[in-house]
Amino acid sequence: MTGIIGKKVGMTQLFDDDGNVVAVTVVQAGPCPVTQVRTLDTDGYEAVQLAFEECKDKHISKPELGHLKKAGIKHGMRHLVEFDGPGDLKIGDTVTVEAFEDGQAVTATGVSKGKGFQGTIKRHNFSRGPETHGSHNVRQPGSIGASAYPARVFKGMRMSGHMGAQRVTQQGLKIVRRDIENNLLLIKGSVPGAKNSVVVIKGR
C-alpha cells in the first residue's frame, strides 16, 4: 500500500529531460503519521489509517482526540483517511513523499470545484436551440417526458441543478518530480479540487 494525504497548492510548469514543457499540479503531501492499523484478526480487513494537517484540539471531537492520543499523537489532526490493503507500516510511523518514486503512476481523489446551480448546457453539455425566427427555445432543456403515459418524469432525467462539489477520482496520473525537503509532489496534469483542498494520493 502506497498512499498519502495532501493539500493542493496550485499548478505550474517545468521542463523535462527532453526540454519539453510539462504542466504539473503541486501537492503539499504529508507528513502523515499512522494512527491505526487494521488487521484481518481484529477488523476483518487490512488497511492503514493516516492523519494529516495539525489543528487545535478544540477543532475536533473528544473521541477523535482520544483516538489520536492512543496512537501517540499529542495534538489534533484535521483529516483521517484509511488506505485499503496490506502494508508494513506500524503505529508511530510517518509517511512522507519519500514513499513515492519519480515516474510512478498514481490516482488522485478530491472534491471538485462547486459551480452552483447550472443549466443543462453547462451541466450536461446539451446543445443550444435555434436563435432565429422567433424561437424562444434558446437555452431550454427541451422535452422531459410524455403527457398521457407515463404522466410523470422518470428519475435520473438530466436537468438543471447543483453542479460540482462532488468526490472525483482522477486516474492515469504520473509523478514528475518530488521535493523531499518541502514535502511536495509534482504530478503531471490536473488534480481534482480547488486550491487548498484536500487530495488523497494512492500509488498504483
XYZ file of N, CA, C and O in Angstrom:
816
model
N 0.837 -1.191 0.000
C 0.000 0.000 0.000
C 0.877 1.247 0.000
O 1.738 1.396 0.859
N 0.675 2.104 -0.967
C 1.376 3.382 -1.029
C 0.337 4.484 -1.145
O -0.385 4.557 -2.140
N 0.235 5.309 -0.135
C -0.751 6.381 -0.165
C -0.342 7.500 0.765
O 0.456 7.307 1.695
N -0.903 8.682 0.501
C -0.584 9.851 1.320
C -1.711 10.860 1.163
O -2.447 10.844 0.168
N -1.855 11.722 2.154
C -2.852 12.798 2.126
C -2.111 14.106 1.932
O -1.031 14.315 2.503
N -2.692 14.986 1.133
C -2.040 16.260 0.869
C -3.029 17.369 0.622
O -4.254 17.187 0.701
N -2.484 18.535 0.324
C -3.301 19.715 0.039
C -2.843 20.303 -1.290
O -1.643 20.485 -1.515
N -3.798 20.574 -2.155
C -3.483 21.101 -3.483
C -3.014 22.548 -3.367
O -3.727 23.400 -2.837
N -1.815 22.813 -3.876
C -1.236 24.150 -3.816
C -1.616 24.957 -5.050
O -1.956 26.134 -4.969
N -1.576 24.339 -6.216
C -1.878 25.030 -7.465
C -1.191 24.329 -8.620
O -0.700 23.200 -8.482
N -1.135 25.006 -9.769
C -0.494 24.435 -10.950
C 0.650 25.312 -11.414
O 0.661 26.532 -11.207
N 1.626 24.668 -12.042
C 2.758 25.367 -12.631
C 3.268 24.517 -13.781
O 2.604 23.566 -14.208
N 4.434 24.845 -14.287
C 5.013 24.060 -15.376
C 6.517 23.951 -15.179
O 7.148 24.800 -14.551
N 7.068 22.879 -15.726
C 8.510 22.679 -15.656
C 8.979 21.993 -16.932
O 8.167 21.538 -17.745
N 10.286 21.902 -17.092
C 10.879 21.283 -18.271
C 11.360 19.878 -17.915
O 12.001 19.677 -16.882
N 11.050 18.914 -18.782
C 11.539 17.557 -18.558
C 12.942 17.397 -19.128
O 13.552 18.367 -19.600
N 13.460 16.194 -19.118
C 14.837 15.952 -19.570
C 15.003 16.216 -21.062
O 16.119 16.493 -21.518
N 13.895 16.119 -21.836
C 13.969 16.355 -23.274
C 13.733 17.813 -23.653
O 13.722 18.146 -24.841
N 13.521 18.673 -22.658
C 13.281 20.083 -22.930
C 11.844 20.424 -23.205
O 11.545 21.552 -23.608
N 10.924 19.485 -23.003
C 9.501 19.758 -23.233
C 8.868 20.360 -21.982
O 9.209 19.997 -20.855
N 7.922 21.268 -22.192
C 7.206 21.890 -21.082
C 6.116 20.930 -20.599
O 5.331 20.417 -21.392
N 6.069 20.692 -19.298
C 5.091 19.788 -18.698
C 4.285 20.563 -17.665
O 4.851 21.173 -16.746
N 2.964 20.559 -17.817
C 2.086 21.189 -16.827
C 1.911 20.246 -15.650
O 1.584 19.070 -15.827
N 2.129 20.735 -14.445
C 2.074 19.889 -13.254
C 1.210 20.558 -12.184
O 1.061 21.781 -12.143
N 0.636 19.713 -11.329
C -0.083 20.162 -10.138
C 0.805 19.939 -8.927
O 1.355 18.855 -8.743
N 0.949 20.959 -8.106
C 1.786 20.888 -6.915
C 0.907 20.509 -5.726
O -0.097 21.169 -5.446
N 1.271 19.434 -5.037
C 0.516 18.942 -3.879
C 1.432 18.932 -2.672
O 2.509 18.327 -2.711
N 1.017 19.640 -1.616
C 1.738 19.597 -0.344
C 1.323 18.318 0.367
O 0.251 18.229 0.963
N 2.153 17.288 0.290
C 1.775 15.946 0.747
C 2.512 15.580 2.019
O 3.746 15.568 2.059
N 1.736 15.287 3.068
C 2.311 14.813 4.312
C 3.035 15.904 5.079
O 2.937 17.085 4.746
N 3.801 15.509 6.108
C 3.949 14.143 6.627
C 2.676 13.642 7.292
O 1.960 14.406 7.921
N 2.401 12.339 7.136
C 1.179 11.733 7.628
C 1.517 10.628 8.637
O 1.985 9.562 8.241
N 1.275 10.843 9.922
C 1.540 9.790 10.907
C 0.493 8.680 10.819
O -0.661 8.915 10.466
N 0.901 7.468 11.136
C -0.003 6.319 11.143
C -0.756 6.310 12.471
O -0.143 6.279 13.545
N -2.083 6.345 12.405
C -2.902 6.409 13.609
C -3.580 5.087 13.941
O -4.024 4.891 15.067
N -3.693 4.178 12.954
C -4.320 2.887 13.222
C -3.959 1.916 12.110
O -3.813 2.309 10.950
N -3.818 0.645 12.476
C -3.544 -0.423 11.517
C -4.638 -1.477 11.659
O -4.812 -2.071 12.716
N -5.413 -1.673 10.597
C -6.477 -2.673 10.586
C -5.894 -4.028 10.168
O -5.094 -4.100 9.224
N -6.340 -5.074 10.853
C -5.862 -6.426 10.536
C -7.055 -7.351 10.337
O -8.180 -7.055 10.770
N -6.785 -8.490 9.714
C -7.844 -9.471 9.487
C -8.368 -10.048 10.798
O -9.569 -10.335 10.933
N -7.493 -10.217 11.777
C -7.900 -10.828 13.032
C -8.829 -9.924 13.838
O -9.809 -10.388 14.429
N -8.538 -8.637 13.864
C -9.303 -7.725 14.725
C -10.433 -7.015 13.987
O -11.470 -6.724 14.583
N -10.244 -6.717 12.694
C -11.219 -5.894 11.971
C -11.857 -6.604 10.782
O -12.829 -6.103 10.218
N -11.280 -7.725 10.352
C -11.850 -8.434 9.215
C -11.329 -7.966 7.878
O -11.697 -8.513 6.839
N -10.481 -6.957 7.871
C -9.866 -6.484 6.626
C -8.558 -5.791 6.974
O -8.302 -5.465 8.132
N -7.744 -5.559 5.952
C -6.438 -4.936 6.160
C -6.445 -3.514 5.602
O -6.858 -3.292 4.462
N -5.996 -2.595 6.410
C -5.931 -1.202 5.990
C -5.025 -0.439 6.939
O -4.711 -0.915 8.051
N -4.615 0.752 6.500
C -3.782 1.635 7.312
C -4.450 3.000 7.343
O -4.859 3.531 6.305
N -4.581 3.563 8.534
C -5.196 4.884 8.690
C -4.112 5.932 8.896
O -3.252 5.790 9.765
N -4.164 6.994 8.081
C -3.202 8.084 8.170
C -3.907 9.365 8.590
O -5.098 9.542 8.343
N -3.145 10.257 9.220
C -3.664 11.559 9.650
C -2.916 12.661 8.914
O -1.768 12.476 8.476
N -3.576 13.820 8.783
C -2.946 14.933 8.056
C -3.458 16.258 8.601
O -4.618 16.373 8.998
N -2.582 17.235 8.628
C -2.856 18.639 8.960
C -3.149 18.843 10.448
O -4.243 18.536 10.931
N -2.168 19.382 11.134
C -2.332 19.667 12.555
C -3.375 20.765 12.767
O -3.540 21.665 11.952
N -4.075 20.663 13.895
C -5.056 21.676 14.259
C -5.152 21.734 15.777
O -4.618 20.869 16.483
N -5.855 22.728 16.287
C -6.067 22.842 17.729
C -7.012 21.741 18.208
O -7.880 21.294 17.477
N -6.842 21.353 19.447
C -7.659 20.276 20.000
C -9.147 20.617 19.992
O -9.991 19.729 19.845
N -9.490 21.882 20.115
C -10.899 22.275 20.197
C -11.624 22.133 18.854
O -12.847 22.199 18.810
N -10.862 21.933 17.789
C -11.474 21.854 16.456
C -11.878 20.435 16.061
O -12.404 20.241 14.972
N -11.610 19.456 16.895
C -12.046 18.084 16.626
C -12.771 17.558 17.858
O -12.687 18.142 18.947
N -13.500 16.462 17.701
C -14.287 15.915 18.801
C -13.381 15.205 19.803
O -12.248 14.813 19.494
N -13.913 15.019 21.012
C -13.145 14.348 22.062
C -12.847 12.891 21.717
O -11.751 12.402 22.017
N -13.791 12.135 21.097
C -13.427 10.775 20.689
C -12.278 10.734 19.688
O -11.401 9.861 19.773
N -12.267 11.676 18.741
C -11.150 11.724 17.786
C -9.847 12.073 18.495
O -8.793 11.518 18.185
N -9.929 12.990 19.448
C -8.729 13.388 20.177
C -8.178 12.216 20.985
O -6.959 11.988 21.025
N -9.071 11.434 21.607
C -8.627 10.263 22.343
C -8.036 9.207 21.428
O -7.075 8.522 21.795
N -8.608 9.082 20.225
C -8.082 8.129 19.246
C -6.658 8.507 18.842
O -5.784 7.639 18.715
N -6.406 9.802 18.654
C -5.072 10.257 18.271
C -4.076 10.084 19.425
O -2.930 9.675 19.205
N -4.494 10.389 20.635
C -3.588 10.248 21.774
C -3.231 8.784 22.011
O -2.123 8.468 22.441
N -4.156 7.891 21.712
C -3.875 6.464 21.838
C -2.779 6.040 20.871
O -2.009 5.106 21.141
N -2.683 6.731 19.708
C -1.651 6.437 18.724
C -0.358 7.202 18.987
O 0.576 7.132 18.180
N -0.327 7.962 20.093
C 0.890 8.678 20.443
C 0.996 10.064 19.858
O 2.076 10.668 19.899
N -0.116 10.608 19.322
C -0.113 11.958 18.750
C -0.717 12.902 19.780
O -1.860 12.727 20.208
N 0.040 13.918 20.172
C -0.354 14.778 21.282
C -1.171 15.991 20.866
O -1.591 16.773 21.714
N -1.395 16.170 19.559
C -2.154 17.334 19.086
C -3.227 16.853 18.108
O -3.197 15.719 17.627
N -4.173 17.734 17.820
C -5.261 17.374 16.921
C -4.798 17.276 15.474
O -3.865 17.958 15.045
N -5.440 16.397 14.714
C -5.210 16.259 13.276
C -6.559 16.369 12.590
O -7.528 15.710 12.976
N -6.609 17.198 11.555
C -7.891 17.549 10.960
C -8.481 16.442 10.085
O -9.692 16.291 9.987
N -7.634 15.644 9.426
C -8.126 14.664 8.463
C -7.578 13.278 8.792
O -6.391 13.119 9.105
N -8.479 12.279 8.720
C -8.111 10.876 8.883
C -8.623 10.116 7.672
O -9.796 10.216 7.320
N -7.739 9.339 7.031
C -8.101 8.597 5.817
C -7.531 7.191 5.929
O -6.383 7.003 6.343
N -8.349 6.199 5.538
C -7.904 4.812 5.511
C -7.495 4.415 4.099
O -8.167 4.777 3.140
N -6.421 3.644 4.002
C -5.941 3.115 2.733
C -6.020 1.594 2.807
O -5.376 0.975 3.651
N -6.835 1.020 1.937
C -7.042 -0.427 1.959
C -5.793 -1.162 1.495
O -5.013 -0.665 0.686
N -5.672 -2.381 1.991
C -4.591 -3.250 1.550
C -3.564 -3.482 2.626
O -3.438 -2.710 3.584
N -2.812 -4.567 2.492
C -1.758 -4.869 3.468
C -0.588 -3.911 3.336
O -0.339 -3.326 2.271
N 0.134 -3.742 4.414
C 1.305 -2.873 4.398
C 2.237 -3.200 5.542
O 1.906 -3.950 6.463
N 3.421 -2.603 5.495
C 4.437 -2.835 6.518
C 4.452 -1.742 7.582
O 5.330 -1.743 8.452
N 3.512 -0.807 7.515
C 3.522 0.320 8.444
C 2.994 -0.090 9.806
O 2.157 -0.980 9.936
N 3.490 0.612 10.845
C 3.048 0.395 12.210
C 2.638 1.730 12.809
O 2.991 2.796 12.280
N 1.892 1.662 13.919
C 1.525 2.884 14.633
C 2.795 3.561 15.135
O 3.655 2.929 15.754
N 2.910 4.824 14.853
C 4.121 5.568 15.194
C 4.967 5.917 13.987
O 5.791 6.829 14.051
N 4.774 5.180 12.864
C 5.493 5.515 11.639
C 4.900 6.772 11.000
O 3.766 7.170 11.285
N 5.660 7.374 10.120
C 5.223 8.574 9.406
C 5.463 8.380 7.915
O 6.562 7.987 7.503
N 4.443 8.670 7.122
C 4.532 8.545 5.666
C 4.845 9.911 5.078
O 4.176 10.908 5.380
N 5.870 9.970 4.222
C 6.256 11.200 3.545
C 6.305 10.951 2.043
O 6.000 9.857 1.565
N 6.692 11.968 1.299
C 6.774 11.836 -0.158
C 7.868 10.864 -0.582
O 7.917 10.448 -1.749
N 8.738 10.480 0.344
C 9.776 9.509 0.018
C 9.196 8.128 -0.268
O 9.885 7.271 -0.825
N 7.932 7.905 0.103
C 7.295 6.617 -0.179
C 6.982 6.451 -1.657
O 6.702 5.344 -2.117
N 7.038 7.548 -2.426
C 6.766 7.509 -3.865
C 8.066 7.625 -4.651
O 9.115 7.960 -4.096
N 7.969 7.370 -5.949
C 9.125 7.451 -6.828
C 8.801 8.342 -8.019
O 7.635 8.451 -8.423
N 9.830 8.955 -8.572
C 9.645 9.752 -9.789
C 9.195 8.847 -10.935
O 9.773 7.777 -11.161
N 8.154 9.278 -11.643
C 7.620 8.487 -12.741
C 6.569 7.478 -12.330
O 6.019 6.772 -13.186
N 6.263 7.387 -11.042
C 5.279 6.413 -10.567
C 3.866 6.837 -10.950
O 3.512 8.010 -10.894
N 3.039 5.875 -11.348
C 1.636 6.126 -11.667
C 0.830 6.212 -10.378
O 0.993 5.386 -9.481
N -0.038 7.211 -10.281
C -0.824 7.422 -9.069
C -2.273 7.741 -9.451
O -2.588 8.050 -10.599
N -3.131 7.667 -8.443
C -4.540 8.043 -8.564
C -4.822 9.115 -7.524
O -4.433 8.981 -6.362
N -5.497 10.197 -7.933
C -5.789 11.319 -7.041
C -7.295 11.424 -6.838
O -8.069 11.368 -7.793
N -7.704 11.592 -5.584
C -9.112 11.737 -5.237
C -9.305 13.031 -4.464
O -8.568 13.317 -3.512
N -10.297 13.813 -4.888
C -10.599 15.067 -4.215
C -12.030 15.478 -4.486
O -12.778 14.780 -5.180
N -12.421 16.615 -3.936
C -13.762 17.167 -4.151
C -13.660 18.245 -5.217
O -12.900 19.210 -5.066
N -14.426 18.081 -6.304
C -14.341 19.001 -7.431
C -14.849 20.386 -7.052
O -15.577 20.559 -6.066
N -14.500 21.365 -7.845
C -14.936 22.742 -7.615
C -16.459 22.839 -7.724
O -17.062 22.282 -8.635
N -17.078 23.554 -6.808
C -18.518 23.770 -6.866
C -18.856 24.857 -7.871
O -18.265 25.938 -7.852
N -19.815 24.585 -8.754
C -20.229 25.551 -9.775
C -21.589 26.178 -9.473
O -22.080 26.986 -10.257
N -22.229 25.737 -8.368
C -23.543 26.287 -8.055
C -24.636 25.688 -8.924
O -24.481 24.627 -9.528
N -25.788 26.359 -8.997
C -26.917 25.890 -9.799
C -26.662 26.247 -11.263
O -26.482 27.412 -11.602
N -26.634 25.220 -12.134
C -26.340 25.438 -13.549
C -27.403 24.777 -14.412
O -28.081 23.839 -13.993
N -27.513 25.283 -15.626
C -28.468 24.742 -16.586
C -27.921 23.516 -17.290
O -26.802 23.066 -17.054
N -28.734 22.989 -18.198
C -28.376 21.736 -18.852
C -27.234 21.896 -19.852
O -26.506 20.937 -20.114
N -27.061 23.076 -20.417
C -25.994 23.265 -21.403
C -24.632 23.155 -20.721
O -23.726 22.457 -21.196
N -24.472 23.811 -19.587
C -23.200 23.759 -18.869
C -23.049 22.454 -18.097
O -21.972 21.854 -18.060
N -24.146 21.979 -17.514
C -24.071 20.819 -16.625
C -23.973 19.503 -17.379
O -23.251 18.593 -16.966
N -24.713 19.368 -18.495
C -24.767 18.097 -19.223
C -24.330 18.219 -20.680
O -24.523 17.286 -21.459
N -23.799 19.373 -21.070
C -23.298 19.575 -22.433
C -24.403 19.450 -23.480
O -24.198 18.923 -24.569
N -25.613 19.927 -23.148
C -26.703 19.954 -24.127
C -26.393 20.969 -25.219
O -25.582 21.871 -25.045
N -27.072 20.832 -26.368
C -26.927 21.778 -27.470
C -27.922 22.921 -27.322
O -28.984 22.769 -26.704
N -27.584 24.038 -27.913
C -28.488 25.192 -27.905
C -29.624 24.978 -28.897
O -29.499 24.216 -29.858
N -30.710 25.689 -28.675
C -31.819 25.683 -29.613
C -31.626 26.757 -30.672
O -30.649 27.523 -30.634
N -32.539 26.842 -31.645
C -32.432 27.874 -32.687
C -32.602 29.269 -32.100
O -33.396 29.474 -31.166
N -31.839 30.222 -32.635
C -31.869 31.584 -32.115
C -32.650 32.537 -33.031
O -32.755 33.723 -32.730
N -33.152 32.041 -34.156
C -33.819 32.913 -35.133
C -35.275 32.509 -35.301
O -35.761 31.552 -34.702
N -35.983 33.259 -36.135
C -37.385 33.007 -36.490
C -38.287 32.975 -35.263
O -39.235 32.189 -35.183
N -37.982 33.828 -34.294
C -38.874 33.973 -33.149
C -38.815 32.849 -32.147
O -39.697 32.740 -31.286
N -37.806 31.984 -32.218
C -37.736 30.865 -31.283
C -37.360 31.350 -29.886
O -36.446 32.156 -29.715
N -38.092 30.855 -28.902
C -37.776 31.160 -27.508
C -37.019 30.011 -26.845
O -36.737 30.072 -25.651
N -36.728 28.969 -27.599
C -36.065 27.781 -27.059
C -34.553 27.879 -27.296
O -33.972 27.085 -28.010
N -33.911 28.891 -26.687
C -32.501 29.133 -26.940
C -31.630 28.258 -26.029
O -30.773 27.525 -26.491
N -31.873 28.312 -24.725
C -31.089 27.521 -23.771
C -31.992 26.630 -22.921
O -31.650 26.273 -21.795
N -33.136 26.256 -23.456
C -34.072 25.411 -22.717
C -33.705 23.928 -22.877
O -33.132 23.531 -23.882
N -34.046 23.086 -21.890
C -33.664 21.677 -21.980
C -34.485 20.863 -22.971
O -34.079 19.774 -23.351
N -35.645 21.327 -23.366
C -36.490 20.560 -24.278
C -37.433 19.654 -23.505
O -37.665 19.826 -22.302
N -37.982 18.653 -24.171
C -38.956 17.765 -23.555
C -38.294 16.890 -22.479
O -37.194 16.390 -22.663
N -39.002 16.691 -21.364
C -38.501 15.838 -20.285
C -39.404 14.629 -20.072
O -39.212 13.878 -19.111
N -40.388 14.413 -20.942
C -41.243 13.236 -20.791
C -42.551 13.400 -21.541
O -42.876 14.482 -22.036
N -43.330 12.310 -21.650
C -44.618 12.322 -22.341
C -45.732 12.748 -21.389
O -45.551 12.795 -20.180
N -46.927 13.013 -21.955
C -48.041 13.531 -21.164
C -48.941 12.417 -20.641
O -48.975 12.135 -19.454
N -49.664 11.746 -21.555
C -50.648 10.755 -21.116
C -49.974 9.556 -20.458
O -50.432 9.049 -19.434
N -48.901 9.077 -21.056
C -48.152 7.968 -20.466
C -46.670 8.271 -20.553
O -46.206 8.659 -21.631
N -45.916 8.205 -19.489
C -46.308 7.697 -18.168
C -46.903 8.746 -17.242
O -47.120 8.456 -16.073
N -47.138 9.947 -17.756
C -47.757 11.022 -16.960
C -46.900 11.416 -15.768
O -47.418 11.813 -14.723
N -45.598 11.236 -15.884
C -44.669 11.629 -14.830
C -43.286 11.767 -15.455
O -43.091 11.395 -16.619
N -42.371 12.291 -14.711
C -40.989 12.441 -15.164
C -40.159 11.326 -14.539
O -40.192 11.109 -13.330
N -39.456 10.578 -15.383
C -38.630 9.480 -14.889
C -37.505 10.001 -14.000
O -36.964 11.096 -14.231
N -37.124 9.200 -13.011
C -35.986 9.542 -12.166
C -34.696 9.483 -12.984
O -34.583 8.684 -13.904
N -33.758 10.326 -12.604
C -32.472 10.338 -13.290
C -32.448 11.187 -14.544
O -31.450 11.159 -15.278
N -33.525 11.924 -14.827
C -33.552 12.786 -16.008
C -32.485 13.878 -15.875
O -32.348 14.499 -14.814
N -31.741 14.095 -16.936
C -30.688 15.115 -16.915
C -31.328 16.495 -17.022
O -31.833 16.874 -18.074
N -31.293 17.214 -15.933
C -31.942 18.523 -15.860
C -31.009 19.506 -15.158
O -29.877 19.172 -14.802
N -31.498 20.721 -14.963
C -30.724 21.731 -14.257
C -30.570 21.342 -12.796
O -31.393 20.604 -12.245
N -29.523 21.827 -12.161
C -29.317 21.527 -10.750
C -27.927 21.913 -10.293
O -27.159 22.558 -11.028
N -27.607 21.513 -9.070
C -26.311 21.840 -8.483
C -25.210 21.075 -9.222
O -25.319 19.868 -9.434
N -24.164 21.800 -9.589
C -23.075 21.216 -10.366
C -21.774 21.292 -9.572
O -21.480 22.299 -8.914
N -20.993 20.228 -9.626
C -19.697 20.205 -8.960
C -19.827 19.834 -7.492
O -20.863 19.329 -7.029
N -18.752 20.086 -6.735
C -18.691 19.785 -5.297
C -18.961 18.311 -5.041
O -19.659 17.952 -4.097
N -18.414 17.440 -5.897
C -18.577 16.001 -5.758
C -17.212 15.330 -5.666
O -16.210 15.856 -6.142
N -17.201 14.164 -5.044
C -15.963 13.393 -4.924
C -15.576 12.849 -6.289
O -16.358 12.142 -6.933
N -14.369 13.170 -6.739
C -13.894 12.795 -8.069
C -12.555 12.077 -7.923
O -11.687 12.501 -7.145
N -12.392 10.986 -8.667
C -11.131 10.246 -8.694
C -10.520 10.332 -10.085
O -11.165 9.966 -11.059
N -9.311 10.838 -10.156
C -8.611 11.004 -11.429
C -7.535 9.930 -11.536
O -6.616 9.878 -10.705
N -7.653 9.078 -12.556
C -6.685 8.006 -12.752
C -5.701 8.376 -13.861
O -5.887 9.353 -14.577
N -4.663 7.570 -13.989
C -3.702 7.761 -15.072
C -2.769 8.932 -14.881
O -2.226 9.455 -15.862
N -2.547 9.360 -13.642
C -1.618 10.454 -13.375
C -0.216 9.903 -13.126
O -0.035 8.712 -12.874
N 0.768 10.787 -13.201
C 2.159 10.359 -13.027
C 2.926 11.414 -12.253
O 2.761 12.616 -12.496
N 3.753 10.952 -11.313
C 4.597 11.861 -10.540
C 5.799 12.252 -11.397
O 6.577 11.398 -11.812
N 5.926 13.532 -11.654
C 7.045 14.024 -12.461
C 8.278 14.260 -11.594
O 9.398 13.926 -11.977
N 8.055 14.822 -10.404
C 9.195 15.154 -9.549
C 8.740 15.212 -8.090
O 7.575 15.468 -7.803
N 9.683 14.956 -7.177
C 9.424 15.070 -5.748
C 10.351 16.130 -5.147
O 11.494 16.254 -5.556
N 9.828 16.890 -4.197
C 10.636 17.818 -3.411
C 10.582 17.326 -1.973
O 9.667 17.648 -1.214
N 11.565 16.505 -1.608
C 11.536 15.845 -0.306
C 11.688 16.852 0.832
O 11.054 16.724 1.881
N 12.502 17.883 0.637
C 12.728 18.858 1.707
C 11.455 19.615 2.058
O 11.188 19.894 3.226
N 10.654 19.947 1.042
C 9.440 20.734 1.264
C 8.163 19.902 1.230
O 7.060 20.462 1.241
N 8.305 18.567 1.157
C 7.151 17.667 1.143
C 6.194 17.989 -0.007
O 4.977 18.110 0.184
N 6.736 18.099 -1.207
C 5.916 18.436 -2.368
C 5.946 17.300 -3.386
O 6.981 16.673 -3.607
N 4.779 17.033 -3.992
C 4.662 16.125 -5.130
C 4.237 16.931 -6.344
O 3.260 17.680 -6.284
N 4.971 16.802 -7.440
C 4.627 17.465 -8.698
C 4.050 16.413 -9.628
O 4.767 15.523 -10.096
N 2.743 16.496 -9.858
C 2.000 15.486 -10.600
C 1.622 16.040 -11.965
O 1.093 17.157 -12.069
N 1.884 15.248 -13.000
C 1.585 15.685 -14.363
C 0.080 15.804 -14.576
O -0.677 14.887 -14.242
N -0.359 16.925 -15.119
C -1.774 17.127 -15.413
C -2.517 17.769 -14.261
O -1.931 18.292 -13.311
N -3.843 17.731 -14.353
C -4.696 18.377 -13.355
C -5.163 17.366 -12.322
O -5.323 16.183 -12.607
N -5.396 17.862 -11.124
C -5.869 17.059 -9.995
C -7.193 17.652 -9.532
O -7.337 18.883 -9.486
N -8.194 16.830 -9.214
C -9.497 17.367 -8.804
C -9.393 18.268 -7.587
O -8.590 18.034 -6.681
N -10.241 19.302 -7.567
C -10.325 20.166 -6.401
C -9.806 21.567 -6.649
O -9.097 21.839 -7.630
N -10.181 22.467 -5.744
C -9.713 23.842 -5.791
C -8.410 23.968 -5.017
O -7.941 23.011 -4.391
N -7.816 25.143 -5.038
C -6.606 25.383 -4.269
C -6.898 25.224 -2.777
O -7.976 25.578 -2.296
N -5.943 24.664 -2.063
C -6.027 24.410 -0.621
C -7.033 23.324 -0.251
O -7.372 23.169 0.924
N -7.533 22.582 -1.245
C -8.431 21.464 -0.947
C -7.623 20.211 -0.669
O -6.500 20.051 -1.142
N -8.220 19.297 0.092
C -7.536 18.071 0.490
C -7.588 17.054 -0.662
O -8.626 16.867 -1.284
N -6.442 16.430 -0.927
C -6.317 15.446 -2.010
C -5.704 14.177 -1.432
O -4.763 14.230 -0.631
N -6.253 13.037 -1.834
C -5.726 11.744 -1.414
C -4.994 11.117 -2.609
O -5.593 10.931 -3.681
N -3.719 10.816 -2.439
C -2.886 10.256 -3.498
C -2.617 8.794 -3.182
O -2.147 8.464 -2.089
N -2.906 7.924 -4.137
C -2.658 6.487 -3.982
C -1.737 6.000 -5.086
O -1.959 6.318 -6.260
N -0.728 5.257 -4.735
C 0.169 4.675 -5.709
C -0.473 3.481 -6.385
O -1.308 2.783 -5.819
N -0.079 3.227 -7.640
C -0.650 2.128 -8.403
C 0.421 1.091 -8.720
O 1.594 1.365 -8.660
